[in-house]
Amino acid sequence: MSDDLGFGKLLDDEGLVARLLGKTAKGRNRPLLYGPDLPVVFLTGGPGMGKGRLLRRVRDEFGRYVPAAYVDCAAPVLRDGADQRLSTRSEATEALRELAVQFGAWGGDGGPIGAPRLYAGLVAVAAGDALANPADGLGEVRRYDDLLPRGSFWGGVLHRAFRAYLAALGALLVAQPLATPLITAILDELFARTSSEGKAALEACYGSYSGAAGHPRLGLHALSVDFQQGGDARANAESFLFRALREDVEAAYTSVRGRVARAGRPVVLLDHADDSVGRRLLRSVLLDRESGHHDRVVVLATARRADGGRFLYRSPDASAGAEDAPAVWSPSDGGLPGWARRQGGVPGLVAPARGVLLVRMPLLTTEQQNHELARLQGHGRDAGHQPGEHAARLRVESAVHRLGGGRPRFVTRLGEAAATLRVPDPAALTDWALLDAPVRSRETSDAPPRPVAELLLDDLIGRQLPEELPPEQHGHWLDLLSHLSVAHTGPCAQRLIRARQGDRDERLSAYRVAELLQDSGWPHCPRHFIGDRGLRHLLMRRLYGMTDGPGQRRGAVWRADQALLRDHFAPLPGAGPDDEDGADELFGSAAAHAAHHDLAARGAARAVDHLTRTFPARDPRRAMADWCGELLTIAGAPCEAPLAGTPDERHARALGESPAAGDDVLRRRVDRLLHAVWLYEDRTGPVDPAVPATWRQLLDRLGDEPVPGIEVLSRTAGEWAGRAREKLPLHPCACTRHIG
């Protein structure tokens, strides 16, 4: 993936990052944006939007000119480190230690940034385990030696040299057991060797800890006790430790040397910051800054939900435009985001969200997508091509645009897949064929190539499971989503999920699954349960390949799910189309909903029967506009033929080359119209212009008999023709609005 793909307006010399940090990626100075009260900046977007890639780019490029520290809050190494000694470590302290180590390794202007305040707090925590023997306790204390810069110890904060201090710690073990608790001995040694400058620094920091009353030694003791207690007390200690680190960084800038040698602002980069570790760290910054405890550290964090995450809000209404809702900005808005903290409210009671700036990760434009595809396929845009190559490239670009919707991960993965395709007939290149194209994984280069659809599901689902997904559901999550790819509304999905979870003791409801998808950053579409078109197609393809047992043919599970929903929505015998029990807000009627799924499972017969029976000429209770609406919602069904790799007969049926059987003229006309609309709405392959050209003729022929409201057919024909000229869906929804 091109490192700068889609990031131009964020990373250029006048972009948001340069103005936040006061430095460009080439090291030139820029006027600082905001300050001294800074927002916490959340980069928001679902899986595959490039949030982590952007943070790494900031670290690698801007980190040469301003101190930058990066931590992946979801990295297993944090949990692994904490698990080794749960009494004195947590994932948050492991993350803070990693940030401090990176600041201590800074080699740019001004030199390394030491972390004496954080060191003192972590040492107090490490020495606070009353059940640990002195040797183990001291070993845990010595683990933080790398937070202290070599050479002058704390830059003169302590009188003695670094080695002398460590030797003094080792001397604590001369007599066994210690006459005093280890934490008391450690803190006595620390304060005995601290200069007046160091004592003042620790007093200003830990003297303000809850219950310390200005005495840093009491503050460190209290912090250690709180950490040992766990729960909210431990969270409070972790929060204060992050403040200590930020004060260390701030001190490096306000010292005499720092004011001369350092420019710009330092930055902390927190990937997957909406997970539990990131939430604890970010809450610390937000609450501190809300209460007036400011620092110059720029905090860039990633969040999958568009609203930054539920932890930012005091009430559900805050994310919907209430007073404490955060500022929101997208690079496509132009300019730079204005931000100022709202005044009023009681610190600690107002929602943390008002200290946040949400930055929407940009979708790739069509031009950016096409440029990246050309790069991945290794040819220029205006180079010479073999016959048919230009047409094939246009097919690929169209397929990637439909499936990816501008999501960078989709574009790059599908571009890699397209580079392996050899399609003799461009007209045969469908979205399903592209998803089947083999690609070699970057992570396991020695593994055989796999279909790109499988790699995308690994990238977007398998490696980014929802944090709140119960562990017993981890192995079934992808299967569950695959089944739900054919569902629409919540009740529709609930019926399917009940059947597919069988006798499992631990079950998820469809409504809980919807929440987990939203927490994972996937968009919502009122007409589709899986609200992202590209993800839905990946899951549908996987569903089609699933089997319930040995010997079962591909497609059996797909058809079974469609049939299950068809039977669920099939109206009771004698139920009319306006029967209240059969009403369906999405499809117009339960019978239409059933016909939609039957169209996907068994073909067009039942759908044609329904549309013929309910045509206003035969059912005066029907309005023509409602009938046309039902036609569109039924025709939105997926088709099995392209998935199965079998001939698609819809084209011949739409053009009348393979007419439907029977003597019923109205039914035959409805059959042609349904196949023409179905083929156009499918949008997984090229559409013959002759197909939409038949709509006006077919709609006009339906009005041969005088029917009330027949003028609607003529108006509908004109509307559909206009949308077809722009290649727009006839029945657009949230997940198809990018098509056209």
mmCIF file with all atom_site columns, C-alpha atoms in Angstrom, residues 108-215:
data_model
loop_
_atom_site.group_PDB
_atom_site.id
_atom_site.type_symbol
_atom_site.label_atom_id
_atom_site.label_alt_id
_atom_site.label_comp_id
_atom_site.label_asym_id
_atom_site.label_entity_id
_atom_site.label_seq_id
_atom_site.pdbx_PDB_ins_code
_atom_site.Cartn_x
_atom_site.Cartn_y
_atom_site.Cartn_z
_atom_site.occupancy
_atom_site.B_iso_or_equiv
_atom_site.pdbx_formal_charge
_atom_site.auth_seq_id
_atom_site.auth_comp_id
_atom_site.auth_asym_id
_atom_site.auth_atom_id
_atom_site.pdbx_PDB_model_num
ATOM 1   C CA . GLY A 1 108 ? 16.491 15.020  17.503 1.00 0.00 ? 108 GLY A CA 1
ATOM 2   C CA . ASP A 1 109 ? 16.878 18.622  18.577 1.00 0.00 ? 109 ASP A CA 1
ATOM 3   C CA . GLY A 1 110 ? 16.979 18.915  22.355 1.00 0.00 ? 110 GLY A CA 1
ATOM 4   C CA . GLY A 1 111 ? 17.973 15.289  22.880 1.00 0.00 ? 111 GLY A CA 1
ATOM 5   C CA . PRO A 1 112 ? 16.182 12.528  24.815 1.00 0.00 ? 112 PRO A CA 1
ATOM 6   C CA . ILE A 1 113 ? 13.253 13.264  27.074 1.00 0.00 ? 113 ILE A CA 1
ATOM 7   C CA . GLY A 1 114 ? 13.665 11.664  30.476 1.00 0.00 ? 114 GLY A CA 1
ATOM 8   C CA . ALA A 1 115 ? 10.688 10.516  32.534 1.00 0.00 ? 115 ALA A CA 1
ATOM 9   C CA . PRO A 1 116 ? 11.654 11.015  36.213 1.00 0.00 ? 116 PRO A CA 1
ATOM 10  C CA . ARG A 1 117 ? 8.111  11.641  37.403 1.00 0.00 ? 117 ARG A CA 1
ATOM 11  C CA . LEU A 1 118 ? 6.743  8.565   35.659 1.00 0.00 ? 118 LEU A CA 1
ATOM 12  C CA . TYR A 1 119 ? 9.754  6.596   36.881 1.00 0.00 ? 119 TYR A CA 1
ATOM 13  C CA . ALA A 1 120 ? 9.028  7.538   40.494 1.00 0.00 ? 120 ALA A CA 1
ATOM 14  C CA . GLY A 1 121 ? 5.386  6.494   40.151 1.00 0.00 ? 121 GLY A CA 1
ATOM 15  C CA . LEU A 1 122 ? 6.137  3.170   38.445 1.00 0.00 ? 122 LEU A CA 1
ATOM 16  C CA . VAL A 1 123 ? 8.843  2.405   41.014 1.00 0.00 ? 123 VAL A CA 1
ATOM 17  C CA . ALA A 1 124 ? 6.369  3.057   43.832 1.00 0.00 ? 124 ALA A CA 1
ATOM 18  C CA . VAL A 1 125 ? 3.870  0.704   42.187 1.00 0.00 ? 125 VAL A CA 1
ATOM 19  C CA . ALA A 1 126 ? 6.546  -1.938  41.582 1.00 0.00 ? 126 ALA A CA 1
ATOM 20  C CA . ALA A 1 127 ? 7.690  -1.811  45.217 1.00 0.00 ? 127 ALA A CA 1
ATOM 21  C CA . GLY A 1 128 ? 4.166  -1.750  46.636 1.00 0.00 ? 128 GLY A CA 1
ATOM 22  C CA . ASP A 1 129 ? 3.426  -5.472  46.521 1.00 0.00 ? 129 ASP A CA 1
ATOM 23  C CA . ALA A 1 130 ? 3.539  -6.441  50.214 1.00 0.00 ? 130 ALA A CA 1
ATOM 24  C CA . LEU A 1 131 ? 3.479  -10.160 49.353 1.00 0.00 ? 131 LEU A CA 1
ATOM 25  C CA . ALA A 1 132 ? 6.543  -10.095 47.120 1.00 0.00 ? 132 ALA A CA 1
ATOM 26  C CA . ASN A 1 133 ? 9.937  -11.074 48.563 1.00 0.00 ? 133 ASN A CA 1
ATOM 27  C CA . PRO A 1 134 ? 12.576 -8.291  48.489 1.00 0.00 ? 134 PRO A CA 1
ATOM 28  C CA . ALA A 1 135 ? 14.559 -9.834  45.648 1.00 0.00 ? 135 ALA A CA 1
ATOM 29  C CA . ASP A 1 136 ? 11.523 -10.070 43.355 1.00 0.00 ? 136 ASP A CA 1
ATOM 30  C CA . GLY A 1 137 ? 10.367 -6.609  44.381 1.00 0.00 ? 137 GLY A CA 1
ATOM 31  C CA . LEU A 1 138 ? 13.736 -5.073  43.679 1.00 0.00 ? 138 LEU A CA 1
ATOM 32  C CA . GLY A 1 139 ? 13.889 -6.910  40.349 1.00 0.00 ? 139 GLY A CA 1
ATOM 33  C CA . GLU A 1 140 ? 10.578 -5.331  39.424 1.00 0.00 ? 140 GLU A CA 1
ATOM 34  C CA . VAL A 1 141 ? 11.922 -1.906  40.418 1.00 0.00 ? 141 VAL A CA 1
ATOM 35  C CA . ARG A 1 142 ? 15.065 -2.402  38.332 1.00 0.00 ? 142 ARG A CA 1
ATOM 36  C CA . ARG A 1 143 ? 12.853 -3.209  35.325 1.00 0.00 ? 143 ARG A CA 1
ATOM 37  C CA . TYR A 1 144 ? 12.289 0.509   34.896 1.00 0.00 ? 144 TYR A CA 1
ATOM 38  C CA . ASP A 1 145 ? 15.970 1.421   34.698 1.00 0.00 ? 145 ASP A CA 1
ATOM 39  C CA . ASP A 1 146 ? 15.612 2.070   30.970 1.00 0.00 ? 146 ASP A CA 1
ATOM 40  C CA . LEU A 1 147 ? 13.355 5.042   31.688 1.00 0.00 ? 147 LEU A CA 1
ATOM 41  C CA . LEU A 1 148 ? 16.356 6.920   33.079 1.00 0.00 ? 148 LEU A CA 1
ATOM 42  C CA . PRO A 1 149 ? 18.646 8.529   30.500 1.00 0.00 ? 149 PRO A CA 1
ATOM 43  C CA . ARG A 1 150 ? 22.242 7.445   30.666 1.00 0.00 ? 150 ARG A CA 1
ATOM 44  C CA . GLY A 1 151 ? 24.918 9.983   31.571 1.00 0.00 ? 151 GLY A CA 1
ATOM 45  C CA . SER A 1 152 ? 23.671 12.512  34.090 1.00 0.00 ? 152 SER A CA 1
ATOM 46  C CA . PHE A 1 153 ? 20.940 10.917  36.131 1.00 0.00 ? 153 PHE A CA 1
ATOM 47  C CA . TRP A 1 154 ? 17.711 12.846  35.498 1.00 0.00 ? 154 TRP A CA 1
ATOM 48  C CA . GLY A 1 155 ? 19.767 15.695  34.064 1.00 0.00 ? 155 GLY A CA 1
ATOM 49  C CA . GLY A 1 156 ? 21.000 16.739  37.508 1.00 0.00 ? 156 GLY A CA 1
ATOM 50  C CA . VAL A 1 157 ? 17.835 16.051  39.432 1.00 0.00 ? 157 VAL A CA 1
ATOM 51  C CA . LEU A 1 158 ? 19.718 13.545  41.605 1.00 0.00 ? 158 LEU A CA 1
ATOM 52  C CA . HIS A 1 159 ? 23.106 14.327  43.142 1.00 0.00 ? 159 HIS A CA 1
ATOM 53  C CA . ARG A 1 160 ? 24.750 11.006  42.501 1.00 0.00 ? 160 ARG A CA 1
ATOM 54  C CA . ALA A 1 161 ? 25.521 9.268   39.239 1.00 0.00 ? 161 ALA A CA 1
ATOM 55  C CA . PHE A 1 162 ? 23.269 6.635   37.762 1.00 0.00 ? 162 PHE A CA 1
ATOM 56  C CA . ARG A 1 163 ? 25.427 3.671   38.718 1.00 0.00 ? 163 ARG A CA 1
ATOM 57  C CA . ALA A 1 164 ? 25.762 4.873   42.287 1.00 0.00 ? 164 ALA A CA 1
ATOM 58  C CA . TYR A 1 165 ? 22.009 5.042   42.632 1.00 0.00 ? 165 TYR A CA 1
ATOM 59  C CA . LEU A 1 166 ? 21.559 1.517   41.268 1.00 0.00 ? 166 LEU A CA 1
ATOM 60  C CA . ALA A 1 167 ? 24.273 0.273   43.596 1.00 0.00 ? 167 ALA A CA 1
ATOM 61  C CA . ALA A 1 168 ? 22.396 1.801   46.506 1.00 0.00 ? 168 ALA A CA 1
ATOM 62  C CA . LEU A 1 169 ? 19.261 -0.061  45.491 1.00 0.00 ? 169 LEU A CA 1
ATOM 63  C CA . GLY A 1 170 ? 21.238 -3.277  45.373 1.00 0.00 ? 170 GLY A CA 1
ATOM 64  C CA . ALA A 1 171 ? 22.515 -2.633  48.884 1.00 0.00 ? 171 ALA A CA 1
ATOM 65  C CA . LEU A 1 172 ? 18.981 -2.824  50.168 1.00 0.00 ? 172 LEU A CA 1
ATOM 66  C CA . LEU A 1 173 ? 19.233 -6.614  49.871 1.00 0.00 ? 173 LEU A CA 1
ATOM 67  C CA . VAL A 1 174 ? 22.359 -6.977  51.997 1.00 0.00 ? 174 VAL A CA 1
ATOM 68  C CA . ALA A 1 175 ? 20.278 -7.790  55.048 1.00 0.00 ? 175 ALA A CA 1
ATOM 69  C CA . GLN A 1 176 ? 17.413 -10.283 54.784 1.00 0.00 ? 176 GLN A CA 1
ATOM 70  C CA . PRO A 1 177 ? 14.671 -9.552  55.501 1.00 0.00 ? 177 PRO A CA 1
ATOM 71  C CA . LEU A 1 178 ? 14.389 -5.789  55.191 1.00 0.00 ? 178 LEU A CA 1
ATOM 72  C CA . ALA A 1 179 ? 13.650 -3.973  58.416 1.00 0.00 ? 179 ALA A CA 1
ATOM 73  C CA . THR A 1 180 ? 11.081 -1.799  56.609 1.00 0.00 ? 180 THR A CA 1
ATOM 74  C CA . PRO A 1 181 ? 8.707  -2.471  53.723 1.00 0.00 ? 181 PRO A CA 1
ATOM 75  C CA . LEU A 1 182 ? 10.385 -2.362  50.350 1.00 0.00 ? 182 LEU A CA 1
ATOM 76  C CA . ILE A 1 183 ? 8.404  0.642   49.139 1.00 0.00 ? 183 ILE A CA 1
ATOM 77  C CA . THR A 1 184 ? 9.466  2.649   52.197 1.00 0.00 ? 184 THR A CA 1
ATOM 78  C CA . ALA A 1 185 ? 13.114 1.742   51.662 1.00 0.00 ? 185 ALA A CA 1
ATOM 79  C CA . ILE A 1 186 ? 12.945 2.557   47.940 1.00 0.00 ? 186 ILE A CA 1
ATOM 80  C CA . LEU A 1 187 ? 11.293 5.929   48.511 1.00 0.00 ? 187 LEU A CA 1
ATOM 81  C CA . ASP A 1 188 ? 13.715 6.779   51.344 1.00 0.00 ? 188 ASP A CA 1
ATOM 82  C CA . GLU A 1 189 ? 16.631 6.084   49.007 1.00 0.00 ? 189 GLU A CA 1
ATOM 83  C CA . LEU A 1 190 ? 15.007 8.066   46.206 1.00 0.00 ? 190 LEU A CA 1
ATOM 84  C CA . PHE A 1 191 ? 14.331 11.187  48.258 1.00 0.00 ? 191 PHE A CA 1
ATOM 85  C CA . ALA A 1 192 ? 17.684 10.985  50.046 1.00 0.00 ? 192 ALA A CA 1
ATOM 86  C CA . ARG A 1 193 ? 19.493 11.260  46.725 1.00 0.00 ? 193 ARG A CA 1
ATOM 87  C CA . THR A 1 194 ? 17.222 13.800  45.041 1.00 0.00 ? 194 THR A CA 1
ATOM 88  C CA . SER A 1 195 ? 18.410 17.366  44.610 1.00 0.00 ? 195 SER A CA 1
ATOM 89  C CA . SER A 1 196 ? 16.276 20.339  45.578 1.00 0.00 ? 196 SER A CA 1
ATOM 90  C CA . GLU A 1 197 ? 15.272 20.605  41.914 1.00 0.00 ? 197 GLU A CA 1
ATOM 91  C CA . GLY A 1 198 ? 14.161 16.975  41.935 1.00 0.00 ? 198 GLY A CA 1
ATOM 92  C CA . LYS A 1 199 ? 12.269 17.331  45.222 1.00 0.00 ? 199 LYS A CA 1
ATOM 93  C CA . ALA A 1 200 ? 10.405 20.327  43.825 1.00 0.00 ? 200 ALA A CA 1
ATOM 94  C CA . ALA A 1 201 ? 9.477  18.388  40.687 1.00 0.00 ? 201 ALA A CA 1
ATOM 95  C CA . LEU A 1 202 ? 8.173  15.394  42.652 1.00 0.00 ? 202 LEU A CA 1
ATOM 96  C CA . GLU A 1 203 ? 6.354  17.650  45.111 1.00 0.00 ? 203 GLU A CA 1
ATOM 97  C CA . ALA A 1 204 ? 4.577  19.526  42.314 1.00 0.00 ? 204 ALA A CA 1
ATOM 98  C CA . CYS A 1 205 ? 3.554  16.239  40.715 1.00 0.00 ? 205 CYS A CA 1
ATOM 99  C CA . TYR A 1 206 ? 2.804  13.692  43.449 1.00 0.00 ? 206 TYR A CA 1
ATOM 100 C CA . GLY A 1 207 ? 2.036  16.255  46.124 1.00 0.00 ? 207 GLY A CA 1
ATOM 101 C CA . SER A 1 208 ? -1.214 16.862  44.237 1.00 0.00 ? 208 SER A CA 1
ATOM 102 C CA . TYR A 1 209 ? -2.241 13.218  44.315 1.00 0.00 ? 209 TYR A CA 1
ATOM 103 C CA . SER A 1 210 ? -5.471 12.563  46.173 1.00 0.00 ? 210 SER A CA 1
ATOM 104 C CA . GLY A 1 211 ? -4.790 12.588  49.923 1.00 0.00 ? 211 GLY A CA 1
ATOM 105 C CA . ALA A 1 212 ? -1.139 13.681  49.606 1.00 0.00 ? 212 ALA A CA 1
ATOM 106 C CA . ALA A 1 213 ? -1.732 17.219  50.964 1.00 0.00 ? 213 ALA A CA 1
ATOM 107 C CA . GLY A 1 214 ? 1.366  18.492  49.176 1.00 0.00 ? 214 GLY A CA 1
ATOM 108 C CA . HIS A 1 215 ? 3.677  15.705  50.381 1.00 0.00 ? 215 HIS A CA 1
#
